[in-house]
PDB file of C-alpha atoms in Angstrom:
ATOM      1  CA  ALA A   1      -5.697  10.899  -4.679  1.00 66.00           C
ATOM      2  CA  SER A   2      -1.923  10.878  -6.627  1.00 89.00           C
ATOM      3  CA  LEU A   3       0.015   8.174  -5.550  1.00 93.00           C
ATOM      4  CA  SER A   4       3.448   7.454  -6.567  1.00 94.00           C
ATOM      5  CA  GLU A   5       4.720   4.718  -8.565  1.00 94.00           C
ATOM      6  CA  ARG A   6       5.698   2.934  -5.718  1.00 95.00           C
ATOM      7  CA  GLU A   7       2.719   3.575  -3.619  1.00 95.00           C
ATOM      8  CA  ARG A   8       0.925   2.143  -5.854  1.00 94.00           C
ATOM      9  CA  GLU A   9       3.451  -1.218  -6.235  1.00 95.00           C
ATOM     10  CA  ILE A  10       3.195  -1.369  -2.106  1.00 96.00           C
ATOM     11  CA  LEU A  11      -0.893  -1.199  -2.040  1.00 96.00           C
ATOM     12  CA  ARG A  12      -1.185  -3.495  -4.474  1.00 95.00           C
ATOM     13  CA  LEU A  13       1.230  -5.670  -2.800  1.00 96.00           C
ATOM     14  CA  ILE A  14      -0.591  -4.788   0.732  1.00 96.00           C
ATOM     15  CA  ALA A  15      -4.159  -5.531  -1.041  1.00 95.00           C
ATOM     16  CA  ASP A  16      -2.561  -9.214  -2.051  1.00 94.00           C
ATOM     17  CA  GLY A  17      -2.348  -9.347   1.338  1.00 94.00           C
ATOM     18  CA  SER A  18       1.319  -9.192   1.902  1.00 96.00           C
ATOM     19  CA  SER A  19       3.089  -8.240   5.344  1.00 97.00           C
ATOM     20  CA  ASN A  20       5.335  -4.948   6.433  1.00 97.00           C
ATOM     21  CA  GLN A  21       7.801  -7.701   6.783  1.00 98.00           C
ATOM     22  CA  GLN A  22       7.430 -10.126   2.334  1.00 98.00           C
ATOM     23  CA  ILE A  23       6.746  -6.324   0.728  1.00 98.00           C
ATOM     24  CA  GLY A  24       9.635  -5.615   2.498  1.00 98.00           C
ATOM     25  CA  GLU A  25      11.375  -8.515   1.073  1.00 98.00           C
ATOM     26  CA  GLN A  26      10.112  -7.844  -2.935  1.00 97.00           C
ATOM     27  CA  LEU A  27      11.118  -4.906  -3.194  1.00 97.00           C
ATOM     28  CA  SER A  28      14.721  -4.834  -0.974  1.00 98.00           C
ATOM     29  CA  ILE A  29      13.162  -1.501   1.824  1.00 98.00           C
ATOM     30  CA  THR A  30      12.769  -2.003   5.118  1.00 98.00           C
ATOM     31  CA  ALA A  31       9.407  -3.431   7.056  1.00 98.00           C
ATOM     32  CA  SER A  32       9.905   0.226   8.710  1.00 98.00           C
ATOM     33  CA  THR A  33       9.843   1.559   5.072  1.00 98.00           C
ATOM     34  CA  VAL A  34       6.837   0.373   4.248  1.00 98.00           C
ATOM     35  CA  GLN A  35       5.068   1.430   7.444  1.00 97.00           C
ATOM     36  CA  THR A  36       6.002   4.981   6.133  1.00 97.00           C
ATOM     37  CA  HIS A  37       5.240   4.124   2.976  1.00 97.00           C
ATOM     38  CA  ARG A  38       1.170   2.420   3.819  1.00 97.00           C
ATOM     39  CA  LEU A  39       0.841   5.245   6.659  1.00 96.00           C
ATOM     40  CA  HIS A  40       1.440   7.996   3.743  1.00 96.00           C
ATOM     41  CA  ILE A  41      -0.528   6.431   1.063  1.00 97.00           C
ATOM     42  CA  LEU A  42      -3.927   6.724   4.314  1.00 96.00           C
ATOM     43  CA  GLU A  43      -2.805  10.112   4.410  1.00 96.00           C
ATOM     44  CA  LYS A  44      -3.395  10.442   0.848  1.00 96.00           C
ATOM     45  CA  LEU A  45      -6.528   8.695   0.395  1.00 95.00           C
ATOM     46  CA  GLY A  46      -7.766   9.696   3.586  1.00 96.00           C
ATOM     47  CA  LEU A  47      -7.976   5.939   5.078  1.00 96.00           C
ATOM     48  CA  ARG A  48      -7.757   5.040   8.270  1.00 96.00           C
ATOM     49  CA  LYS A  49      -6.814   0.918   8.325  1.00 95.00           C
ATOM     50  CA  THR A  50      -5.547  -1.750   6.087  1.00 92.00           C
ATOM     51  CA  ALA A  51      -9.209  -2.577   5.910  1.00 94.00           C
ATOM     52  CA  GLU A  52     -10.261   0.602   3.551  1.00 95.00           C
ATOM     53  CA  LEU A  53      -7.258   0.139   1.194  1.00 93.00           C
ATOM     54  CA  ILE A  54      -7.820  -2.974   0.135  1.00 93.00           C
ATOM     55  CA  LYS A  55     -11.578  -1.650  -0.318  1.00 95.00           C
ATOM     56  CA  TYR A  56      -9.867   0.806  -2.282  1.00 93.00           C
ATOM     57  CA  ALA A  57      -6.922  -0.932  -4.199  1.00 93.00           C
ATOM     58  CA  VAL A  58     -10.250  -3.387  -5.623  1.00 92.00           C
ATOM     59  CA  GLN A  59     -12.772  -0.686  -6.564  1.00 93.00           C
ATOM     60  CA  HIS A  60     -10.018   0.897  -8.688  1.00 90.00           C
ATOM     61  CA  GLY A  61      -8.998  -2.349 -10.206  1.00 90.00           C
ATOM     62  CA  LEU A  62      -5.309  -2.105  -8.438  1.00 85.00           C
ATOM     63  CA  VAL A  63      -6.056  -6.109  -8.068  1.00 82.00           C
ATOM     64  CA  GLN A  64      -7.463  -8.457  -9.575  1.00 69.00           C
TER      65      GLN A  64
END
């Protein structure tokens, strides 16, 4: 799946353990916008849970 740069950035922050609120503050967007991005990422990757997102990020070298 092709993620936008913003989606990859948010995925990295999710995988690092940041909450929607923390991500929003860091990126100057609302927590609800982060949640929308999270849902789009899950949909694009065919995943259902945040744990699956984190596993994907690790497997694809988006986090260390």
